[in-house]
Amino acid sequence: MSEKVLMKGNEAIGEAAIRAGCLYYFGYPITPQSELPEFMARELPKRGGIFLQAESELASINMVYGAAACGVRAMTSSSSPGFSLKQEGISYLAAGELPCLLVNVQRGGPGLGTIQPGQADYFQATKGGGHGDYRLLVLAPDSVQEMYDLTLLGFELADKYRIPALLLSDGALGQMMEAVRLDHEVKPVPDKPWAVTGRRDRETLNVVQTLSLDKDTLEEHNRVLQDKYALLRKNEVRYEALNTEDADLILVAYGISARIAKSAMAKARAAGLKVGVFRPITLYPFPEEALYETAQTTKAYLVTELSCGQMVEDVERVTHSQQVHFYGRTGGNLPCADELFDQILRIMQGKEVGGRAR
Amino acid sequence: MEHEILFAGFGGQGVLLAGRMLVYAGMMAGKEVSWIPAYGPEQRGGTASCSVIISDEPVGCPIVTKPSALVVLNEPSLDRFEAAVRPGGVLIINSSLVRRKCMRTDVEAFYVPMNDIAAECGNVRYLNMIALGSLACAIAAVPDEFLQKAFVKQFGGKPGMVEANRQAAMIGAQCIKNARRMAGVR
């Protein structure tokens, strides 16, 4: 077993990306993710790669398009307002079936908002932030270790399905330092016979494009994409369920909120209350079946997010439960475990959940 | 046991480094640890602070709002965070720069003239190491051997620096021991 190292979440993403063979980073600085481009600017030239600070977010996402079309592992990162600027390019990447890793270290919005942590880009991430029918594989780490692990997984699955993968993180996870193990085996980058690498001895040209003026061709292309997303829903669902079997109340949360939910759960269990935590790790594909299963035994849910209520809509949709409560904080605020514990008590006593933003 | 620590001072005093070294020591000691800087709209000469958690249990929220130990290197930090310390907690005050006393009666307060000690050590920049040594001694969150590893890790590349910084930390620790002896606390 290798030694643990202390790293910021943003740096862990960079280290994982380079170890995954991603030698091309394109981006534009924005707090609270700038340690990631700083890390790449320092490390990539030493390790045989290229770091390029583009003139804008728009330029950087299209540089990723170009690099990914050439068959190399490439990535970009930003934070909420900057990530919004990339949406057009992301739609193109999805349409072009180009594997890459996108990172959004979320901050509070809307607008320029704040540089403090937020989780209000869930809709944008999971429902399609750009135009057209497309989805991203959306991975939501809740620790610095998972920032590392899920970056590796993101590249792997992006190549496997030829889709863009999105690591949806937040300012707290990006800025915090924790112990990380870097001893995971990295699978080799698969061959990409479709990549634009020059004609060479191939019979046909490889072309990556997203314009499709023939109606039936585009409809068929949409079918191919939808089949892909169906495969994701079938094969790539990931989640963590803690103490959900006997739980009267299940907290549902992802990312930084899930850590606080776990602390609140520990407090509730110590007080003799049957509380569990369900944490989606893939936000798309959303762990629908596993969450639906819990609805057969539990009495209520408390969804907590750093938003006014986004993932809660998926929890309502999936569980069909009439007892889906919500507690959100925004503006860069994080709830403390005691705050969530108070909400747990209120629900257990049949009271209205306070601070309800819905 | 969970130690939730807030290190606060003004930019340049080295609170972020002191916090990071304690976290490194905690990690080496096999504890669950986290470190996060306050990265709000801080300005040069304004307050700088970091949250450090050293625990036997996995860390939930990394941001410390109710510290079990608070280290303040300047007076604005005391004004801002004094009320947040948990009853029974530890408060370490840099009495070289903080002119007032702690108003709380339900915390264990220590007054360490960090700038003066650092100047005697030969460089005012040692002040964060004196703070680190004081804190580590006051809360005993990490066995000393692991704190020693943090000095080697941080300063190993610079000849003489390990020993100089270690010395500064030891003087900080000694201040706490003396204060406790005087108070007859332990």
Coordinates of C-alpha atoms in Angstrom, one line a residue:
Chain A
M1 CA 0.0 0.0 0.0
S2 CA 1.4 3.4 -1.0
E3 CA 1.8 6.2 1.4
K4 CA -0.9 8.8 1.8
V5 CA -0.3 12.3 0.6
L6 CA -2.0 15.5 1.6
M7 CA -3.6 17.2 -1.4
K8 CA -6.2 19.8 -2.2
G9 CA -9.2 18.5 -4.1
N10 CA -8.4 20.6 -7.1
E11 CA -4.8 19.2 -7.2
A12 CA -6.0 15.6 -6.8
I13 CA -8.1 16.0 -10.0
G14 CA -4.9 17.2 -11.8
E15 CA -2.7 14.4 -10.5
A16 CA -5.4 11.8 -11.4
A17 CA -5.8 13.3 -14.9
I18 CA -2.1 13.1 -15.7
R19 CA -1.9 9.6 -14.4
A20 CA -4.8 8.7 -16.6
G21 CA -2.8 9.8 -19.6
C22 CA -4.5 13.2 -20.0
L23 CA -1.6 15.3 -21.4
Y24 CA -3.8 18.2 -22.7
Y25 CA -5.4 20.7 -20.5
F26 CA -7.2 23.8 -21.8
G27 CA -8.8 26.3 -19.5
Y28 CA -9.4 29.8 -18.2
P29 CA -8.9 30.7 -14.5
I30 CA -11.7 31.2 -12.1
T31 CA -12.1 30.8 -8.3
P32 CA -12.5 28.3 -6.6
Q33 CA -10.9 25.9 -9.1
S34 CA -7.7 27.8 -10.1
E35 CA -5.4 25.4 -8.2
L36 CA -6.3 22.9 -10.9
P37 CA -5.0 24.9 -13.8
E38 CA -2.1 26.1 -11.6
F39 CA -1.2 22.4 -10.9
M40 CA -1.5 21.6 -14.6
A41 CA 0.6 24.6 -15.6
R42 CA 3.4 23.4 -13.3
E43 CA 3.2 19.6 -13.9
L44 CA 2.1 19.0 -17.5
P45 CA 5.2 20.5 -19.2
K46 CA 7.4 18.4 -16.9
R47 CA 5.5 15.2 -17.7
G48 CA 5.3 15.5 -21.4
G49 CA 2.0 17.3 -21.8
I50 CA 0.7 20.7 -22.8
F51 CA -1.1 23.3 -20.6
L52 CA -2.8 26.0 -22.5
Q53 CA -4.5 28.9 -20.9
A54 CA -7.0 30.0 -23.5
E55 CA -8.3 33.5 -24.1
S56 CA -11.8 32.5 -22.9
E57 CA -13.9 29.6 -21.7
L58 CA -15.4 29.3 -25.1
A59 CA -12.0 28.9 -26.7
S60 CA -10.9 26.3 -24.2
I61 CA -13.9 24.0 -24.6
N62 CA -13.4 24.1 -28.4
M63 CA -9.8 23.3 -27.9
V64 CA -10.9 20.2 -26.0
Y65 CA -13.2 19.4 -29.0
G66 CA -10.2 19.5 -31.3
A67 CA -7.9 17.5 -29.1
A68 CA -10.5 14.9 -28.3
A69 CA -11.3 14.5 -32.0
C70 CA -7.6 13.7 -32.5
G71 CA -8.0 10.8 -30.1
V72 CA -6.0 12.1 -27.1
R73 CA -7.2 12.4 -23.6
A74 CA -8.0 16.0 -22.9
M75 CA -9.8 18.1 -20.3
T76 CA -11.0 21.5 -19.2
S77 CA -12.2 22.8 -15.9
S78 CA -14.1 25.8 -14.6
S79 CA -16.5 27.0 -12.0
S80 CA -20.2 27.8 -12.3
P81 CA -20.3 31.1 -14.4
G82 CA -17.3 30.0 -16.4
F83 CA -18.9 26.6 -16.9
S84 CA -22.0 28.1 -18.3
L85 CA -19.9 29.7 -21.0
K86 CA -18.8 26.2 -22.1
Q87 CA -22.3 24.8 -22.7
E88 CA -22.4 25.3 -26.5
G89 CA -19.1 23.4 -26.9
I90 CA -20.3 20.7 -24.6
S91 CA -23.4 20.1 -26.8
Y92 CA -21.0 19.8 -29.7
L93 CA -18.7 17.4 -27.8
A94 CA -21.7 15.2 -27.0
A95 CA -23.0 15.4 -30.6
G96 CA -19.5 14.5 -31.9
E97 CA -19.3 11.5 -29.5
L98 CA -16.0 12.9 -28.2
P99 CA -14.6 11.5 -25.0
C100 CA -13.2 14.1 -22.5
L101 CA -13.3 15.1 -18.9
L102 CA -15.1 18.3 -17.9
V103 CA -14.8 19.6 -14.3
N104 CA -17.2 22.1 -12.7
V105 CA -16.1 23.1 -9.2
Q106 CA -19.4 24.8 -8.3
R107 CA -19.8 28.1 -6.6
G108 CA -22.9 29.9 -5.4
G109 CA -25.1 31.6 -8.1
P110 CA -26.9 32.6 -10.1
G111 CA -24.9 35.2 -12.1
L112 CA -21.4 35.9 -10.9
G113 CA -22.7 34.9 -7.5
T114 CA -20.0 34.2 -5.0
I115 CA -16.7 32.3 -4.9
Q116 CA -17.9 30.2 -2.0
P117 CA -19.2 26.6 -2.5
G118 CA -22.5 25.9 -4.2
Q119 CA -24.5 23.0 -5.7
A120 CA -27.0 24.9 -7.9
D121 CA -25.7 23.6 -11.2
Y122 CA -27.4 20.2 -10.9
F123 CA -30.0 20.9 -13.5
Q124 CA -27.4 22.2 -15.9
A125 CA -25.2 19.1 -15.3
T126 CA -27.8 16.4 -15.4
K127 CA -30.6 17.7 -17.6
G128 CA -28.5 19.1 -20.5
G129 CA -27.1 22.6 -20.1
G130 CA -26.6 23.1 -23.8
H131 CA -29.0 22.6 -26.7
G132 CA -30.2 19.4 -28.1
D133 CA -30.9 15.9 -26.7
Y134 CA -27.8 14.9 -24.9
R135 CA -26.6 13.8 -21.5
L136 CA -23.2 13.7 -19.8
L137 CA -21.9 11.1 -17.5
V138 CA -22.0 13.1 -14.2
L139 CA -19.8 12.0 -11.4
A140 CA -20.1 13.6 -7.9
P141 CA -17.2 13.1 -5.5
D142 CA -17.6 13.7 -1.8
S143 CA -13.9 13.6 -0.7
V144 CA -10.5 14.5 -2.0
Q145 CA -9.9 10.8 -2.5
E146 CA -12.9 10.6 -4.7
M147 CA -11.9 13.7 -6.7
Y148 CA -8.9 11.5 -7.6
D149 CA -10.7 8.2 -8.1
L150 CA -13.6 9.6 -10.1
T151 CA -11.3 11.6 -12.4
L152 CA -9.7 8.2 -13.3
L153 CA -13.1 6.7 -13.8
G154 CA -14.4 9.6 -15.8
F155 CA -11.7 9.3 -18.4
E156 CA -12.2 5.5 -18.5
L157 CA -15.9 5.7 -19.0
A158 CA -15.7 8.6 -21.4
D159 CA -13.5 6.5 -23.7
K160 CA -15.6 3.4 -23.2
Y161 CA -18.9 5.1 -24.3
R162 CA -17.4 7.9 -26.4
I163 CA -19.1 10.6 -24.3
P164 CA -18.0 13.7 -22.4
A165 CA -17.8 12.9 -18.6
L166 CA -18.4 15.7 -16.1
L167 CA -16.9 15.7 -12.6
L168 CA -19.4 17.9 -10.6
S169 CA -17.6 19.1 -7.5
D170 CA -17.8 22.3 -5.4
G171 CA -15.6 25.0 -3.9
A172 CA -15.3 23.2 -0.5
L173 CA -14.1 19.9 -2.0
G174 CA -11.8 21.8 -4.4
Q175 CA -10.2 23.9 -1.7
M176 CA -9.9 21.4 1.1
M177 CA -6.9 19.2 1.8
E178 CA -7.3 15.5 2.8
A179 CA -5.2 12.4 2.8
V180 CA -5.2 10.7 -0.6
R181 CA -3.8 7.3 -1.8
L182 CA -2.5 7.4 -5.3
D183 CA -2.0 3.7 -5.8
H184 CA -4.8 2.8 -8.2
E185 CA -4.0 0.9 -11.3
V186 CA -4.6 3.0 -14.3
K187 CA -6.1 1.1 -17.3
P188 CA -4.4 1.8 -20.6
V189 CA -6.1 4.2 -23.0
P190 CA -8.1 2.2 -25.5
D191 CA -7.5 2.4 -29.3
K192 CA -9.6 5.0 -31.0
P193 CA -9.9 3.9 -34.6
W194 CA -12.4 6.7 -35.3
A195 CA -10.0 9.5 -34.3
V196 CA -8.8 12.1 -36.8
T197 CA -5.2 11.2 -37.1
G198 CA -4.5 11.6 -40.8
R199 CA -5.6 9.1 -43.5
R200 CA -2.5 6.9 -43.3
D201 CA -3.4 3.4 -44.6
R202 CA -7.1 3.5 -43.9
E203 CA -9.6 3.0 -46.6
T204 CA -11.9 5.8 -45.5
L205 CA -11.5 9.3 -44.0
N206 CA -12.2 9.7 -40.4
V207 CA -14.5 12.7 -39.9
V208 CA -15.8 14.3 -36.7
Q209 CA -18.6 16.7 -37.3
T210 CA -21.9 17.7 -35.8
L211 CA -23.8 19.2 -38.7
S212 CA -26.3 16.8 -40.1
L213 CA -28.8 18.3 -42.6
D214 CA -30.4 15.1 -43.7
K215 CA -33.4 14.5 -41.4
D216 CA -33.2 10.8 -41.2
T217 CA -29.4 10.8 -40.7
L218 CA -29.8 13.1 -37.7
E219 CA -32.7 11.1 -36.3
E220 CA -30.6 8.0 -36.5
H221 CA -27.7 9.8 -34.8
N222 CA -30.1 10.8 -32.0
R223 CA -31.1 7.1 -31.6
V224 CA -27.4 6.1 -31.4
L225 CA -26.9 8.7 -28.6
Q226 CA -30.0 7.6 -26.7
D227 CA -29.0 4.0 -26.9
K228 CA -25.7 5.0 -25.3
Y229 CA -27.5 6.8 -22.5
A230 CA -29.7 3.7 -21.9
L231 CA -26.5 1.7 -21.6
L232 CA -25.2 4.1 -19.0
R233 CA -28.4 3.8 -17.0
K234 CA -28.1 0.0 -17.2
N235 CA -24.4 -0.4 -16.5
E236 CA -22.8 2.6 -14.8
V237 CA -25.0 3.6 -11.8
R238 CA -23.0 4.2 -8.7
Y239 CA -24.2 5.2 -5.2
E240 CA -23.5 4.8 -1.5
A241 CA -26.2 3.6 0.9
L242 CA -25.5 3.8 4.6
N243 CA -27.9 2.5 7.2
T244 CA -30.8 2.6 4.8
E245 CA -32.2 -0.9 5.4
D246 CA -33.9 -0.1 8.7
A247 CA -34.2 3.7 8.3
D248 CA -37.3 5.6 9.0
L249 CA -35.8 8.6 7.4
I250 CA -33.2 8.7 4.6
L251 CA -31.1 11.8 4.0
V252 CA -30.3 12.1 0.2
A253 CA -27.3 14.2 -0.7
Y254 CA -24.3 14.3 -3.0
G255 CA -20.8 15.9 -2.8
I256 CA -20.0 18.1 0.2
S257 CA -23.6 18.0 1.4
A258 CA -23.4 14.2 1.7
R259 CA -20.5 14.5 4.2
I260 CA -22.5 16.8 6.4
A261 CA -25.5 14.4 6.0
K262 CA -23.3 11.6 7.2
S263 CA -22.3 13.6 10.3
A264 CA -26.0 14.3 11.0
M265 CA -26.8 10.7 10.6
A266 CA -24.2 9.6 13.1
K267 CA -25.6 12.1 15.6
A268 CA -29.2 10.8 14.9
R269 CA -28.2 7.2 15.3
A270 CA -26.4 8.0 18.6
A271 CA -29.7 9.5 19.7
G272 CA -31.5 6.3 18.8
L273 CA -33.1 7.6 15.6
K274 CA -33.3 5.3 12.6
V275 CA -31.7 7.6 10.0
G276 CA -29.8 6.6 6.9
V277 CA -27.9 8.3 4.1
F278 CA -28.3 7.7 0.3
R279 CA -25.6 9.3 -1.7
P280 CA -25.8 9.2 -5.5
I281 CA -22.2 9.1 -6.9
T282 CA -23.4 9.2 -10.5
L283 CA -25.9 12.0 -10.8
Y284 CA -26.4 10.9 -14.4
P285 CA -27.3 8.0 -14.6
F286 CA -29.3 8.7 -11.4
P287 CA -29.5 5.7 -9.1
E288 CA -33.2 5.3 -9.7
E289 CA -33.8 1.6 -8.9
A290 CA -31.7 1.6 -5.8
L291 CA -33.4 4.7 -4.5
Y292 CA -36.9 3.4 -5.4
E293 CA -36.1 0.2 -3.5
T294 CA -35.6 2.3 -0.3
A295 CA -39.1 3.8 -0.7
Q296 CA -40.6 0.4 0.0
T297 CA -39.2 0.4 3.6
T298 CA -38.5 4.0 4.7
K299 CA -41.1 6.5 5.8
A300 CA -39.6 9.8 4.6
Y301 CA -36.7 11.5 2.9
L302 CA -34.8 14.6 3.6
V303 CA -32.9 16.0 0.6
T304 CA -30.2 18.5 1.4
E305 CA -28.3 20.5 -1.2
L306 CA -26.5 23.8 -1.5
S307 CA -29.3 25.0 -3.8
C308 CA -33.0 26.0 -3.6
G309 CA -34.0 22.5 -4.6
Q310 CA -32.8 20.7 -7.7
M311 CA -31.9 17.0 -7.1
V312 CA -35.0 16.9 -4.8
E313 CA -37.1 16.8 -8.0
D314 CA -35.4 13.6 -9.0
V315 CA -35.9 12.1 -5.6
E316 CA -39.6 13.0 -5.8
R317 CA -39.8 11.6 -9.3
V318 CA -38.1 8.3 -8.4
T319 CA -39.5 7.5 -5.0
H320 CA -43.1 8.6 -5.6
S321 CA -43.0 9.4 -1.9
Q322 CA -45.3 12.1 -0.4
Q323 CA -42.8 12.6 2.3
V324 CA -39.8 14.2 0.5
H325 CA -38.6 17.1 2.6
F326 CA -36.0 19.5 1.5
Y327 CA -33.4 21.6 3.3
G328 CA -31.1 23.8 1.3
R329 CA -28.6 26.5 1.9
T330 CA -27.3 29.0 -0.7
G331 CA -25.1 32.0 -1.1
G332 CA -22.0 30.0 -0.2
N333 CA -23.3 28.9 3.1
L334 CA -22.9 25.3 4.3
P335 CA -25.3 23.8 6.9
C336 CA -23.6 22.3 9.9
A337 CA -24.4 18.8 11.1
D338 CA -26.4 20.2 14.1
E339 CA -28.6 22.2 11.7
L340 CA -29.4 19.0 9.7
F341 CA -30.0 17.1 12.9
D342 CA -32.6 19.8 14.0
Q343 CA -34.4 19.2 10.7
I344 CA -34.3 15.4 11.3
L345 CA -35.9 16.0 14.7
R346 CA -38.6 18.2 13.2
I347 CA -39.5 15.6 10.6
M348 CA -39.6 12.9 13.2
Q349 CA -42.0 15.1 15.2
G350 CA -44.2 15.7 12.2
K351 CA -43.3 19.4 12.0
E352 CA -42.6 21.5 8.9
V353 CA -39.0 21.5 7.8
G354 CA -37.5 24.9 8.6
G355 CA -35.4 26.9 6.2
R356 CA -37.3 25.3 3.4
A357 CA -36.4 26.9 0.2
R358 CA -39.1 25.3 -1.9
Chain B
M1 CA -12.1 12.5 20.0
E2 CA -12.5 15.3 17.4
H3 CA -10.3 18.4 17.4
E4 CA -11.8 21.2 15.4
I5 CA -9.2 23.9 15.2
L6 CA -9.3 27.4 13.8
F7 CA -6.0 29.2 13.0
A8 CA -6.5 32.9 12.4
G9 CA -4.2 35.9 11.9
F10 CA -3.4 38.3 9.2
G11 CA -2.0 37.4 5.8
G12 CA 1.7 36.7 6.0
Q13 CA 1.8 35.4 9.5
G14 CA 1.8 31.8 8.3
V15 CA -1.4 30.5 9.7
L16 CA -2.1 28.4 6.6
L17 CA 1.3 26.7 6.8
A18 CA 1.0 26.1 10.6
G19 CA -2.4 24.4 10.0
R20 CA -1.1 22.3 7.2
M21 CA 1.8 21.0 9.2
L22 CA -0.5 20.0 12.0
V23 CA -2.7 18.2 9.5
Y24 CA 0.3 16.4 8.0
A25 CA 1.3 15.2 11.5
G26 CA -2.3 14.1 12.1
M27 CA -2.3 12.1 8.9
M28 CA 1.0 10.5 9.7
A29 CA -0.5 9.5 13.1
G30 CA -3.3 7.7 11.3
K31 CA -6.0 10.2 12.1
E32 CA -8.8 11.4 9.9
V33 CA -7.8 14.9 8.9
S34 CA -8.9 17.9 6.8
W35 CA -7.6 21.4 6.1
I36 CA -9.4 24.2 4.4
P37 CA -8.5 27.9 4.1
A38 CA -11.0 30.6 4.3
Y39 CA -10.9 31.8 0.7
G40 CA -13.4 34.5 0.8
P41 CA -12.8 38.1 -0.4
E42 CA -9.6 38.3 1.7
Q43 CA -7.2 41.1 1.1
R44 CA -3.5 41.6 1.7
G45 CA -3.1 42.6 5.4
G46 CA -6.6 41.4 6.1
T47 CA -7.5 38.3 8.1
A48 CA -6.3 34.9 6.9
S49 CA -7.6 31.7 8.6
C50 CA -7.8 28.0 8.1
S51 CA -9.9 25.2 9.5
V52 CA -8.2 22.0 10.7
I53 CA -9.9 18.9 11.8
I54 CA -8.1 15.9 13.4
S55 CA -10.5 13.1 14.3
D56 CA -10.9 9.4 15.0
E57 CA -14.0 9.5 12.8
P58 CA -14.4 10.4 9.2
V59 CA -14.6 14.2 8.8
G60 CA -17.9 15.6 7.7
C61 CA -18.0 19.3 7.0
P62 CA -14.4 20.6 6.8
I63 CA -15.3 24.2 7.7
V64 CA -15.0 24.8 11.5
T65 CA -17.6 27.1 12.9
K66 CA -17.5 26.1 16.6
P67 CA -13.8 25.4 17.3
S68 CA -12.6 23.3 20.1
A69 CA -9.3 25.2 19.8
L70 CA -8.7 28.7 18.5
V71 CA -5.4 30.2 17.8
V72 CA -5.4 34.0 17.1
L73 CA -2.3 35.8 16.0
N74 CA -3.9 39.3 15.8
E75 CA -6.6 41.2 17.6
P76 CA -9.2 41.3 14.8
S77 CA -9.1 37.5 14.8
L78 CA -9.9 37.4 18.5
D79 CA -12.7 39.9 18.1
R80 CA -14.1 37.8 15.2
F81 CA -13.9 34.3 16.6
E82 CA -13.7 34.5 20.4
A83 CA -17.5 33.9 20.8
A84 CA -17.4 30.8 18.6
V85 CA -15.1 28.7 20.8
R86 CA -16.9 25.8 22.4
P87 CA -17.2 25.9 26.2
G88 CA -14.3 24.1 27.7
G89 CA -12.2 24.7 24.5
V90 CA -8.7 26.1 24.2
L91 CA -7.9 29.7 23.1
I92 CA -4.3 30.6 22.4
I93 CA -3.6 34.3 22.0
N94 CA -0.6 36.0 20.5
S95 CA -0.1 38.5 23.3
S96 CA 2.6 40.4 21.4
L97 CA -0.1 41.8 19.1
V98 CA -3.3 41.3 21.0
R99 CA -3.6 44.0 23.7
R100 CA -6.8 42.8 25.4
K101 CA -7.6 39.8 27.4
C102 CA -10.0 37.0 26.5
M103 CA -13.5 37.8 27.8
R104 CA -14.7 34.2 28.0
T105 CA -14.5 32.5 31.4
D106 CA -15.5 29.1 30.1
V107 CA -12.5 28.4 28.0
E108 CA -8.8 27.7 28.8
A109 CA -7.0 30.8 27.6
F110 CA -3.2 31.1 27.0
Y111 CA -1.2 34.2 26.3
V112 CA 1.9 33.6 24.4
P113 CA 4.0 36.6 23.3
M114 CA 4.7 35.0 19.9
N115 CA 6.3 38.0 18.1
D116 CA 8.7 38.6 21.0
I117 CA 9.7 35.0 21.3
A118 CA 10.2 34.8 17.5
A119 CA 12.4 37.8 17.6
E120 CA 14.5 36.2 20.3
C121 CA 14.7 33.1 18.1
G122 CA 16.3 35.3 15.5
N123 CA 13.4 36.0 13.1
V124 CA 9.8 37.1 13.5
R125 CA 8.8 34.7 10.8
Y126 CA 9.1 31.8 13.4
L127 CA 5.9 33.1 15.0
N128 CA 3.7 30.6 13.3
M129 CA 5.9 27.8 14.5
I130 CA 5.6 29.1 18.1
A131 CA 1.8 29.1 17.5
L132 CA 1.9 25.6 16.2
G133 CA 4.0 24.3 19.1
S134 CA 1.7 26.0 21.6
L135 CA -1.4 24.5 20.1
A136 CA 0.0 21.0 19.6
C137 CA 1.0 21.0 23.3
A138 CA -2.3 22.5 24.5
I139 CA -4.6 20.0 22.8
A140 CA -2.3 17.0 22.5
A141 CA -4.1 15.9 19.3
V142 CA -1.1 14.3 17.8
P143 CA 1.9 12.4 19.4
D144 CA 5.0 14.5 19.2
E145 CA 7.0 12.1 17.0
F146 CA 4.5 12.8 14.2
L147 CA 4.8 16.5 14.6
Q148 CA 8.5 16.1 14.2
K149 CA 7.9 14.4 10.9
A150 CA 6.0 17.5 9.8
F151 CA 9.1 19.6 10.4
V152 CA 11.3 17.3 8.4
K153 CA 8.7 17.1 5.6
Q154 CA 8.3 20.9 5.4
F155 CA 11.8 22.1 6.0
G156 CA 14.0 19.0 5.1
G157 CA 15.2 20.6 1.9
K158 CA 16.6 23.7 3.7
P159 CA 19.7 23.1 5.8
G160 CA 19.4 24.2 9.4
M161 CA 15.7 25.1 9.0
V162 CA 14.3 21.9 10.5
E163 CA 16.1 22.5 13.8
A164 CA 15.4 26.2 13.9
N165 CA 11.7 25.8 13.4
R166 CA 11.5 22.9 15.8
Q167 CA 13.2 25.0 18.4
A168 CA 10.7 27.7 18.0
A169 CA 7.8 25.2 18.3
M170 CA 9.4 23.8 21.5
I171 CA 9.5 27.2 23.1
G172 CA 5.8 27.6 22.2
A173 CA 5.0 24.3 23.8
Q174 CA 7.0 25.2 26.9
C175 CA 4.9 28.4 27.3
I176 CA 1.8 26.3 27.6
K177 CA 3.4 23.9 30.0
N178 CA 4.6 26.7 32.2
A179 CA 1.2 28.4 32.1
R180 CA -0.6 25.2 33.1
R181 CA 1.9 24.6 35.9
M182 CA 1.3 28.1 37.2
A183 CA -2.4 27.6 37.0
G184 CA -2.1 24.2 38.6
V185 CA -4.4 22.9 35.9
R186 CA -2.4 19.8 35.1

